[in-house]
Amino acid sequence: MIISQQEFLFSVIKKLNITKNILAAKLGVNLCTLDSWLLQEDSIGFLRMPGAIEAFISKHLLCNTGNVIKYSLRDSIAINGKNHLLSVDQFNRDSLEDFFRVTDSMKPISRRQKVSRILEGAVLGNLFFEASTRTRVSFGAAFCRLGGSVCDTTGFTFSSMAKGESIYDTSRVMGGYVDIMVVRHPEQGSVAEFSSATNIPVVNGGDGPGEHPSQALLDLYTIRTEFSRLGKSIDGSCVVMVGDLKYGRTVHSLLKLLSLYKGLKISLFSPPGLEMPDNIVNYASVNGNHIDIKSSLEEGLDGVDVVYATRVQKERFENPMDECFDKRFQIDLSKINSKCKKDTIVMHPLPRDSRPGANDLSTDLNNDIRLAIFRQADNGIPVRMAIFAILLGVDHLIDNSLKDVQWSLPAYIGPDDSPFYCL
Ligand code: NCD
């Protein structure tokens, strides 16, 4: 189909999800010139765009495959023209679906059937200034599985921040050593500050009680995968979030991402003082989604499709609230059996606090196939591989890079894994 120059350029702006200013900057022209290309062909002031510019757009901003214009996912999720991943706000429904397609293409690697070297020679800086096990290791493992190498730093004590170095200096210096960084830091907004000092891609690995975009992407990918096995759709489904919704950054990012779907019924249940911030509830109350604050967990669990439990983030409390998280807030087998369906899934970002009296997600669900927490954690690998491949611009190379693995592993990773979940 032949389209006009105006239609072509507006479709580029829409597909890349950028402003006219950013497109003009990418093309190296001023806004007046772009505006004259954007006019209708018969209007006064219309100028024909040079062929070289059109070729540049097709080759570098979009990838033309036959008649289908495939835009660059990296550009569509870019923030201020840079390839960072700081917040789930960077996604819309289209880019989210494209992101999941890239994630699907990583599954043969995360299932240890194939290997790829698309990141051979690249170095990841994994900078964790706050406790982490699975986020740090899964980002590192994901990078290694694509052929890259990882340099780590953990905690403030062993970093130069303990000597008073600023975020700006640390970021600029690290950018000189590595090709992409994952940063976790206890202060909200700190990772964005980190990203402003470098053009090297920065991924937010959790900024205090702010956001945790890669976790929300893997949570949503888990819901999508589990629902496709169960023949369900995310649009119109029922989700309950329980626990510390105030300081839990995973639920902040997940609620925002869920809001890209339509007609959801989302129930929130948390101890007094640990409620979901109003700004996030307002952000997510779109697309016909209904968000309800519940006064009892049983009410929220009734007929729900997804139960998402979270740990109390005591490390972020300004004042100790020892008694706030009692049995009423605990997800266990008896509550799930009495209120939920056979195809409900139970999720948790982990770690769960298994110490006596913690009342976090109970271990009595461990043999129940509805417990999706380990499948969820495993999804961290393909999701994080997709993040790296997209931000470093190699996602289109995956399919042709796959080679068979030479080693062999047991069919099941965990002794309690469900029969449908094997390597
Ligand atoms: C979470 C985090 O760090 O925000 N964990 C994770 O990254 N999987 C949740 C938590 O610590 O409770």
CSV table of C-alpha atoms and ligand atoms in Angstrom, one decimal:
chain,number,residue,atom,x,y,z
A,1,MET,CA,0.0,0.0,0.0
A,2,ILE,CA,1.3,3.4,-0.9
A,3,ILE,CA,0.8,6.0,1.8
A,4,SER,CA,1.4,9.7,1.8
A,5,GLN,CA,4.5,11.3,3.3
A,6,GLN,CA,2.3,12.8,6.0
A,7,GLU,CA,0.7,9.4,6.9
A,8,PHE,CA,4.2,7.8,6.9
A,9,LEU,CA,5.7,10.3,9.2
A,10,PHE,CA,2.7,10.3,11.6
A,11,SER,CA,2.9,6.5,11.7
A,12,VAL,CA,6.6,6.7,12.6
A,13,ILE,CA,5.8,9.1,15.5
A,14,LYS,CA,3.0,6.8,16.7
A,15,LYS,CA,5.0,3.6,16.4
A,16,LEU,CA,8.1,5.0,18.0
A,17,ASN,CA,5.9,6.7,20.7
A,18,ILE,CA,7.9,9.8,20.4
A,19,THR,CA,7.2,13.5,20.0
A,20,LYS,CA,7.8,15.6,16.9
A,21,ASN,CA,10.7,17.3,18.7
A,22,ILE,CA,12.4,14.0,19.3
A,23,LEU,CA,11.9,12.8,15.8
A,24,ALA,CA,13.3,16.0,14.4
A,25,ALA,CA,16.3,15.6,16.7
A,26,LYS,CA,16.8,12.0,15.6
A,27,LEU,CA,16.7,13.1,11.9
A,28,GLY,CA,19.1,16.0,12.6
A,29,VAL,CA,16.6,18.6,11.3
A,30,ASN,CA,14.8,21.5,13.0
A,31,LEU,CA,11.2,21.4,13.9
A,32,CYS,CA,10.1,23.8,11.1
A,33,THR,CA,11.5,21.5,8.5
A,34,LEU,CA,9.8,18.5,10.0
A,35,ASP,CA,6.6,20.4,10.2
A,36,SER,CA,6.8,21.3,6.5
A,37,TRP,CA,7.3,17.5,5.7
A,38,LEU,CA,4.2,16.8,7.8
A,39,LEU,CA,1.9,19.0,5.8
A,40,GLN,CA,-0.6,17.6,3.3
A,41,GLU,CA,1.0,17.5,-0.1
A,42,ASP,CA,-1.3,20.1,-1.7
A,43,SER,CA,-0.8,22.7,1.1
A,44,ILE,CA,1.3,25.8,1.0
A,45,GLY,CA,4.6,25.2,2.6
A,46,PHE,CA,4.7,21.5,2.0
A,47,LEU,CA,8.2,20.2,1.3
A,48,ARG,CA,9.2,16.7,0.0
A,49,MET,CA,11.4,14.8,2.4
A,50,PRO,CA,14.8,13.8,0.9
A,51,GLY,CA,15.0,10.2,-0.1
A,52,ALA,CA,18.1,9.7,2.1
A,53,ILE,CA,16.0,10.7,5.2
A,54,GLU,CA,13.2,8.3,4.3
A,55,ALA,CA,15.9,5.5,3.8
A,56,PHE,CA,17.4,6.4,7.2
A,57,ILE,CA,14.0,6.2,8.9
A,58,SER,CA,13.3,2.8,7.3
A,59,LYS,CA,16.8,1.4,7.9
A,60,HIS,CA,17.6,2.7,11.3
A,61,LEU,CA,14.4,3.7,13.0
A,62,LEU,CA,12.1,1.1,11.5
A,63,CYS,CA,13.1,-2.2,10.0
A,64,ASN,CA,11.2,-2.6,6.7
A,65,THR,CA,10.4,-6.3,6.2
A,66,GLY,CA,8.4,-6.6,2.9
A,67,ASN,CA,5.2,-4.6,3.3
A,68,VAL,CA,5.2,-4.9,7.1
A,69,ILE,CA,6.8,-1.9,8.8
A,70,LYS,CA,8.4,-3.3,12.0
A,71,TYR,CA,9.4,-0.4,14.3
A,72,SER,CA,12.2,-0.6,16.8
A,73,LEU,CA,10.9,-1.6,20.2
A,74,ARG,CA,14.0,0.0,21.7
A,75,ASP,CA,13.0,3.4,20.4
A,76,SER,CA,9.3,3.0,21.3
A,77,ILE,CA,10.2,2.5,25.0
A,78,ALA,CA,13.1,5.0,25.1
A,79,ILE,CA,12.9,7.7,27.8
A,80,ASN,CA,14.0,11.2,26.8
A,81,GLY,CA,15.6,9.7,23.7
A,82,LYS,CA,17.8,7.3,25.9
A,83,ASN,CA,17.7,3.5,26.1
A,84,HIS,CA,17.1,3.2,29.8
A,85,LEU,CA,14.5,1.1,31.6
A,86,LEU,CA,13.5,3.1,34.6
A,87,SER,CA,9.7,2.6,34.9
A,88,VAL,CA,6.9,0.6,33.5
A,89,ASP,CA,5.4,3.9,32.4
A,90,GLN,CA,7.6,3.5,29.3
A,91,PHE,CA,5.3,0.8,27.9
A,92,ASN,CA,2.0,0.9,26.2
A,93,ARG,CA,-0.1,-2.1,25.3
A,94,ASP,CA,1.6,-2.5,21.8
A,95,SER,CA,5.1,-2.3,23.1
A,96,LEU,CA,4.3,-4.6,26.0
A,97,GLU,CA,3.0,-7.3,23.5
A,98,ASP,CA,6.2,-6.8,21.4
A,99,PHE,CA,8.3,-7.1,24.5
A,100,PHE,CA,6.6,-10.5,25.4
A,101,ARG,CA,7.2,-11.7,21.8
A,102,VAL,CA,11.0,-11.1,22.4
A,103,THR,CA,10.7,-12.8,25.8
A,104,ASP,CA,9.1,-15.8,24.1
A,105,SER,CA,12.0,-16.0,21.7
A,106,MET,CA,14.3,-16.4,24.7
A,107,LYS,CA,12.5,-19.4,26.1
A,108,PRO,CA,14.6,-22.0,24.3
A,109,ILE,CA,17.6,-20.5,26.0
A,110,SER,CA,16.1,-20.2,29.5
A,111,ARG,CA,14.8,-23.8,29.1
A,112,ARG,CA,18.5,-24.8,28.4
A,113,GLN,CA,17.7,-26.2,25.0
A,114,LYS,CA,19.6,-23.6,23.0
A,115,VAL,CA,22.5,-21.2,23.5
A,116,SER,CA,23.2,-17.8,21.9
A,117,ARG,CA,26.2,-15.5,21.8
A,118,ILE,CA,24.5,-12.3,20.7
A,119,LEU,CA,26.0,-10.3,23.5
A,120,GLU,CA,29.5,-11.8,23.1
A,121,GLY,CA,32.1,-9.2,24.2
A,122,ALA,CA,29.6,-7.0,26.1
A,123,VAL,CA,30.0,-6.3,29.8
A,124,LEU,CA,27.2,-5.8,32.3
A,125,GLY,CA,27.7,-3.7,35.4
A,126,ASN,CA,25.5,-5.2,38.1
A,127,LEU,CA,25.4,-2.5,40.8
A,128,PHE,CA,23.4,-3.5,43.8
A,129,PHE,CA,23.4,-1.0,46.7
A,130,GLU,CA,20.6,-2.9,48.5
A,131,ALA,CA,20.1,-6.6,49.4
A,132,SER,CA,19.2,-8.9,46.5
A,133,THR,CA,19.5,-12.6,45.6
A,134,ARG,CA,17.3,-13.4,42.6
A,135,THR,CA,17.2,-10.0,40.8
A,136,ARG,CA,21.0,-9.7,40.9
A,137,VAL,CA,21.8,-13.3,40.0
A,138,SER,CA,19.1,-13.6,37.3
A,139,PHE,CA,20.2,-10.3,35.6
A,140,GLY,CA,23.7,-11.7,35.7
A,141,ALA,CA,22.7,-15.2,34.5
A,142,ALA,CA,20.6,-13.7,31.7
A,143,PHE,CA,23.5,-11.6,30.5
A,144,CYS,CA,25.9,-14.6,30.6
A,145,ARG,CA,23.4,-16.8,28.8
A,146,LEU,CA,23.5,-14.4,25.9
A,147,GLY,CA,27.3,-14.6,25.8
A,148,GLY,CA,28.2,-11.5,27.8
A,149,SER,CA,30.3,-11.1,31.0
A,150,VAL,CA,29.3,-9.5,34.3
A,151,CYS,CA,31.0,-7.2,36.8
A,152,ASP,CA,29.3,-6.9,40.1
A,153,THR,CA,29.4,-4.6,43.1
A,154,THR,CA,27.3,-5.2,46.2
A,155,GLY,CA,26.4,-2.9,49.1
A,156,PHE,CA,27.7,0.5,49.9
A,157,THR,CA,30.5,-0.7,52.2
A,158,PHE,CA,32.6,-2.0,49.3
A,159,SER,CA,31.8,0.8,46.9
A,160,SER,CA,33.3,4.3,46.7
A,161,MET,CA,29.9,5.8,47.7
A,162,ALA,CA,31.1,4.9,51.3
A,163,LYS,CA,33.8,7.5,50.6
A,164,GLY,CA,31.2,10.1,49.7
A,165,GLU,CA,31.2,9.7,45.9
A,166,SER,CA,28.1,11.0,44.3
A,167,ILE,CA,25.6,9.1,42.2
A,168,TYR,CA,26.6,11.3,39.2
A,169,ASP,CA,30.4,10.4,39.4
A,170,THR,CA,29.8,6.7,40.1
A,171,SER,CA,27.4,6.5,37.1
A,172,ARG,CA,29.7,8.4,34.7
A,173,VAL,CA,32.7,6.3,35.7
A,174,MET,CA,30.9,3.0,35.5
A,175,GLY,CA,29.6,4.0,32.0
A,176,GLY,CA,33.2,4.1,30.9
A,177,TYR,CA,33.7,0.4,31.9
A,178,VAL,CA,30.6,-1.4,31.0
A,179,ASP,CA,28.0,-1.5,28.1
A,180,ILE,CA,24.8,-1.6,30.3
A,181,MET,CA,24.1,-1.3,34.0
A,182,VAL,CA,21.5,-2.7,36.4
A,183,VAL,CA,21.2,-0.5,39.5
A,184,ARG,CA,19.4,-1.2,42.7
A,185,HIS,CA,19.4,1.6,45.4
A,186,PRO,CA,17.4,2.2,48.6
A,187,GLU,CA,16.2,5.7,47.6
A,188,GLN,CA,13.2,6.3,45.3
A,189,GLY,CA,14.3,8.2,42.2
A,190,SER,CA,18.0,7.4,42.7
A,191,VAL,CA,18.2,5.1,39.6
A,192,ALA,CA,16.7,7.9,37.4
A,193,GLU,CA,19.4,10.2,38.8
A,194,PHE,CA,22.0,7.5,38.0
A,195,SER,CA,20.7,7.3,34.4
A,196,SER,CA,20.9,11.1,33.9
A,197,ALA,CA,24.7,10.9,34.2
A,198,THR,CA,25.3,8.4,31.4
A,199,ASN,CA,24.1,7.5,27.9
A,200,ILE,CA,24.9,3.9,28.6
A,201,PRO,CA,21.6,2.0,29.2
A,202,VAL,CA,20.6,1.8,32.8
A,203,VAL,CA,18.0,-0.7,34.1
A,204,ASN,CA,16.2,0.1,37.3
A,205,GLY,CA,16.7,-3.0,39.5
A,206,GLY,CA,14.5,-1.5,42.3
A,207,ASP,CA,14.7,2.1,43.6
A,208,GLY,CA,13.6,2.0,47.3
A,209,PRO,CA,9.8,2.0,47.5
A,210,GLY,CA,9.6,3.4,44.0
A,211,GLU,CA,9.5,0.9,41.1
A,212,HIS,CA,10.8,-2.5,40.0
A,213,PRO,CA,10.0,-2.6,36.3
A,214,SER,CA,11.8,-5.9,35.4
A,215,GLN,CA,9.9,-7.7,38.2
A,216,ALA,CA,6.6,-6.4,37.0
A,217,LEU,CA,7.4,-7.5,33.5
A,218,LEU,CA,8.2,-11.0,34.7
A,219,ASP,CA,5.1,-11.0,36.9
A,220,LEU,CA,2.9,-10.1,34.0
A,221,TYR,CA,4.7,-12.5,31.7
A,222,THR,CA,3.9,-15.2,34.3
A,223,ILE,CA,0.3,-14.3,34.4
A,224,ARG,CA,0.2,-14.3,30.6
A,225,THR,CA,1.9,-17.7,30.4
A,226,GLU,CA,-0.2,-19.3,33.1
A,227,PHE,CA,-3.4,-17.9,31.6
A,228,SER,CA,-2.5,-19.2,28.2
A,229,ARG,CA,-2.2,-22.7,29.7
A,230,LEU,CA,-5.5,-22.2,31.5
A,231,GLY,CA,-7.3,-20.7,28.5
A,232,LYS,CA,-7.9,-17.3,30.2
A,233,SER,CA,-7.4,-13.7,29.1
A,234,ILE,CA,-5.9,-10.9,31.2
A,235,ASP,CA,-8.5,-8.5,30.0
A,236,GLY,CA,-11.5,-8.8,32.3
A,237,SER,CA,-9.7,-11.0,34.9
A,238,CYS,CA,-9.8,-10.6,38.7
A,239,VAL,CA,-6.6,-9.9,40.7
A,240,VAL,CA,-6.0,-9.5,44.4
A,241,MET,CA,-2.9,-7.9,45.8
A,242,VAL,CA,-2.2,-8.5,49.5
A,243,GLY,CA,0.4,-7.3,51.9
A,244,ASP,CA,2.6,-4.2,52.1
A,245,LEU,CA,1.3,-2.3,49.2
A,246,LYS,CA,2.8,1.0,50.4
A,247,TYR,CA,6.5,0.2,50.3
A,248,GLY,CA,6.3,-2.9,48.0
A,249,ARG,CA,7.8,-1.6,44.7
A,250,THR,CA,6.9,-4.7,42.8
A,251,VAL,CA,3.1,-4.1,43.3
A,252,HIS,CA,3.5,-0.4,42.3
A,253,SER,CA,5.0,-1.4,39.0
A,254,LEU,CA,2.6,-4.4,38.5
A,255,LEU,CA,-0.5,-2.4,39.2
A,256,LYS,CA,0.6,0.2,36.6
A,257,LEU,CA,1.3,-2.4,34.0
A,258,LEU,CA,-2.0,-4.2,34.6
A,259,SER,CA,-3.7,-0.9,33.9
A,260,LEU,CA,-2.8,-1.3,30.2
A,261,TYR,CA,-5.3,-4.1,30.1
A,262,LYS,CA,-9.1,-3.6,30.1
A,263,GLY,CA,-12.0,-4.4,32.4
A,264,LEU,CA,-9.9,-5.8,35.3
A,265,LYS,CA,-11.3,-6.2,38.8
A,266,ILE,CA,-8.4,-5.5,41.2
A,267,SER,CA,-8.8,-5.8,44.9
A,268,LEU,CA,-6.2,-4.4,47.3
A,269,PHE,CA,-5.9,-5.7,50.9
A,270,SER,CA,-3.2,-4.4,53.3
A,271,PRO,CA,-2.6,-3.7,57.0
A,272,PRO,CA,-3.6,-0.1,58.0
A,273,GLY,CA,-0.8,2.3,57.2
A,274,LEU,CA,0.5,0.1,54.4
A,275,GLU,CA,-2.0,0.9,51.7
A,276,MET,CA,-1.3,1.4,48.0
A,277,PRO,CA,-0.4,5.0,47.3
A,278,ASP,CA,-3.3,7.0,45.9
A,279,ASN,CA,-1.3,8.3,42.9
A,280,ILE,CA,-0.8,4.7,41.7
A,281,VAL,CA,-4.4,3.7,42.3
A,282,ASN,CA,-5.4,6.8,40.3
A,283,TYR,CA,-2.9,6.0,37.5
A,284,ALA,CA,-4.3,2.5,37.2
A,285,SER,CA,-8.0,3.4,37.3
A,286,VAL,CA,-8.4,3.6,33.5
A,287,ASN,CA,-9.6,1.4,30.7
A,288,GLY,CA,-12.7,0.4,32.6
A,289,ASN,CA,-10.6,-1.3,35.4
A,290,HIS,CA,-12.1,-1.3,38.8
A,291,ILE,CA,-9.8,-1.0,41.8
A,292,ASP,CA,-11.4,-1.8,45.2
A,293,ILE,CA,-9.8,-1.5,48.7
A,294,LYS,CA,-11.0,-4.5,50.7
A,295,SER,CA,-11.6,-4.7,54.4
A,296,SER,CA,-11.2,-8.5,54.6
A,297,LEU,CA,-8.9,-10.8,52.7
A,298,GLU,CA,-11.7,-13.5,52.2
A,299,GLU,CA,-13.8,-10.9,50.4
A,300,GLY,CA,-10.9,-10.1,48.0
A,301,LEU,CA,-10.1,-13.8,47.4
A,302,ASP,CA,-13.6,-14.7,46.3
A,303,GLY,CA,-13.5,-16.2,42.8
A,304,VAL,CA,-10.2,-14.4,42.0
A,305,ASP,CA,-7.9,-15.4,39.1
A,306,VAL,CA,-4.6,-14.2,40.5
A,307,VAL,CA,-3.5,-13.8,44.2
A,308,TYR,CA,-0.4,-11.7,44.5
A,309,ALA,CA,1.1,-11.7,48.0
A,310,THR,CA,4.0,-9.5,49.1
A,311,ARG,CA,6.4,-9.4,52.1
A,312,VAL,CA,6.2,-6.6,54.7
A,313,GLN,CA,9.1,-4.3,53.8
A,314,LYS,CA,10.1,-3.7,57.4
A,315,GLU,CA,13.5,-2.3,56.3
A,316,ARG,CA,11.6,0.8,54.9
A,317,PHE,CA,9.5,1.5,58.0
A,318,GLU,CA,10.0,4.9,59.6
A,319,ASN,CA,8.5,3.7,62.8
A,320,PRO,CA,8.4,0.0,63.9
A,321,MET,CA,4.9,-1.6,63.3
A,322,ASP,CA,5.6,-5.0,64.8
A,323,GLU,CA,2.0,-6.2,65.1
A,324,CYS,CA,0.7,-5.0,61.8
A,325,PHE,CA,1.0,-8.2,59.8
A,326,ASP,CA,-1.1,-10.8,61.6
A,327,LYS,CA,-2.6,-14.1,60.4
A,328,ARG,CA,-5.5,-12.2,58.7
A,329,PHE,CA,-3.1,-11.1,56.0
A,330,GLN,CA,-1.5,-14.5,55.4
A,331,ILE,CA,-2.2,-16.5,52.2
A,332,ASP,CA,-2.3,-20.2,53.1
A,333,LEU,CA,-3.8,-23.4,51.8
A,334,SER,CA,-7.0,-23.2,53.8
A,335,LYS,CA,-7.9,-19.7,52.6
A,336,ILE,CA,-7.1,-20.6,49.0
A,337,ASN,CA,-9.1,-23.8,49.2
A,338,SER,CA,-12.1,-22.1,50.8
A,339,LYS,CA,-12.3,-19.1,48.5
A,340,CYS,CA,-10.4,-19.6,45.3
A,341,LYS,CA,-11.0,-21.6,42.1
A,342,LYS,CA,-9.1,-24.7,40.9
A,343,ASP,CA,-7.4,-22.5,38.3
A,344,THR,CA,-6.4,-19.5,40.5
A,345,ILE,CA,-2.7,-18.8,40.5
A,346,VAL,CA,-0.8,-17.7,43.6
A,347,MET,CA,2.2,-15.4,43.1
A,348,HIS,CA,4.8,-13.6,45.2
A,349,PRO,CA,7.9,-11.7,44.1
A,350,LEU,CA,10.0,-13.5,46.7
A,351,PRO,CA,11.8,-13.6,49.1
A,352,ARG,CA,9.0,-14.8,51.4
A,353,ASP,CA,9.7,-14.4,55.1
A,354,SER,CA,9.5,-18.0,56.4
A,355,ARG,CA,10.5,-17.2,60.0
A,356,PRO,CA,8.0,-18.2,62.7
A,357,GLY,CA,5.4,-15.4,63.2
A,358,ALA,CA,6.2,-13.7,59.9
A,359,ASN,CA,2.8,-14.6,58.4
A,360,ASP,CA,4.1,-14.3,54.9
A,361,LEU,CA,2.9,-16.6,52.1
A,362,SER,CA,2.6,-20.0,53.8
A,363,THR,CA,4.8,-23.0,52.8
A,364,ASP,CA,1.7,-25.3,53.1
A,365,LEU,CA,1.0,-24.4,49.4
A,366,ASN,CA,4.3,-25.8,48.2
A,367,ASN,CA,2.7,-29.0,46.6
A,368,ASP,CA,-0.2,-27.2,45.1
A,369,ILE,CA,0.0,-26.5,41.4
A,370,ARG,CA,-1.7,-23.2,41.9
A,371,LEU,CA,1.4,-21.9,43.6
A,372,ALA,CA,3.3,-20.2,40.7
A,373,ILE,CA,6.1,-18.6,42.6
A,374,PHE,CA,9.0,-20.7,41.3
A,375,ARG,CA,7.7,-20.6,37.7
A,376,GLN,CA,7.4,-16.8,38.3
A,377,ALA,CA,11.0,-16.6,39.5
A,378,ASP,CA,12.2,-18.7,36.6
A,379,ASN,CA,10.6,-16.3,34.2
A,380,GLY,CA,13.1,-13.7,35.4
A,381,ILE,CA,15.7,-15.2,33.0
A,382,PRO,CA,13.8,-14.8,29.6
A,383,VAL,CA,12.4,-11.5,30.7
A,384,ARG,CA,15.8,-10.1,31.6
A,385,MET,CA,17.4,-11.5,28.5
A,386,ALA,CA,14.7,-9.7,26.5
A,387,ILE,CA,15.4,-6.4,28.3
A,388,PHE,CA,19.2,-6.7,27.5
A,389,ALA,CA,18.6,-7.7,23.9
A,390,ILE,CA,16.2,-4.8,23.3
A,391,LEU,CA,18.1,-2.1,25.1
A,392,LEU,CA,21.3,-3.1,23.3
A,393,GLY,CA,19.6,-3.4,19.9
A,394,VAL,CA,20.1,-7.1,19.2
A,395,ASP,CA,16.6,-8.5,19.7
A,396,HIS,CA,16.2,-9.1,16.0
A,397,LEU,CA,19.3,-11.4,15.9
A,398,ILE,CA,18.0,-14.0,18.4
A,399,ASP,CA,16.3,-16.5,16.2
A,400,ASN,CA,19.3,-16.9,13.8
A,401,SER,CA,21.8,-17.1,16.7
A,402,LEU,CA,20.4,-20.2,18.4
A,403,LYS,CA,22.6,-23.4,18.7
A,404,ASP,CA,21.8,-26.7,20.4
A,405,VAL,CA,23.2,-27.1,24.0
A,406,GLN,CA,25.8,-29.8,24.5
A,407,TRP,CA,25.0,-30.6,28.2
A,408,SER,CA,22.1,-32.3,29.8
A,409,LEU,CA,20.1,-31.6,33.0
A,410,PRO,CA,17.3,-33.3,35.0
A,411,ALA,CA,13.8,-32.9,33.5
A,412,TYR,CA,12.5,-31.0,36.5
A,413,ILE,CA,14.3,-28.3,38.4
A,414,GLY,CA,12.5,-28.7,41.7
A,415,PRO,CA,11.3,-31.8,43.5
A,416,ASP,CA,7.8,-30.3,43.9
A,417,ASP,CA,7.5,-29.0,40.3
A,418,SER,CA,4.2,-29.6,38.5
A,419,PRO,CA,4.1,-32.3,35.8
A,420,PHE,CA,3.4,-29.6,33.1
A,421,TYR,CA,6.5,-27.6,34.1
A,422,CYS,CA,9.6,-29.4,32.9
A,423,LEU,CA,12.8,-28.3,31.2
B,1,NCD,C1,11.4,-7.7,45.8
B,1,NCD,C2,12.2,-6.4,45.9
B,1,NCD,O1,13.4,-6.4,46.1
B,1,NCD,O2,11.5,-5.4,45.7
B,1,NCD,N1,12.1,-8.9,45.5
B,1,NCD,C3,12.6,-9.1,44.3
B,1,NCD,O3,13.2,-8.3,43.6
B,1,NCD,N2,12.2,-10.3,43.7
B,1,NCD,C4,10.4,-7.9,46.9
B,1,NCD,C5,10.9,-7.9,48.3
B,1,NCD,O4,12.0,-7.7,48.7
B,1,NCD,O5,10.0,-8.1,49.2
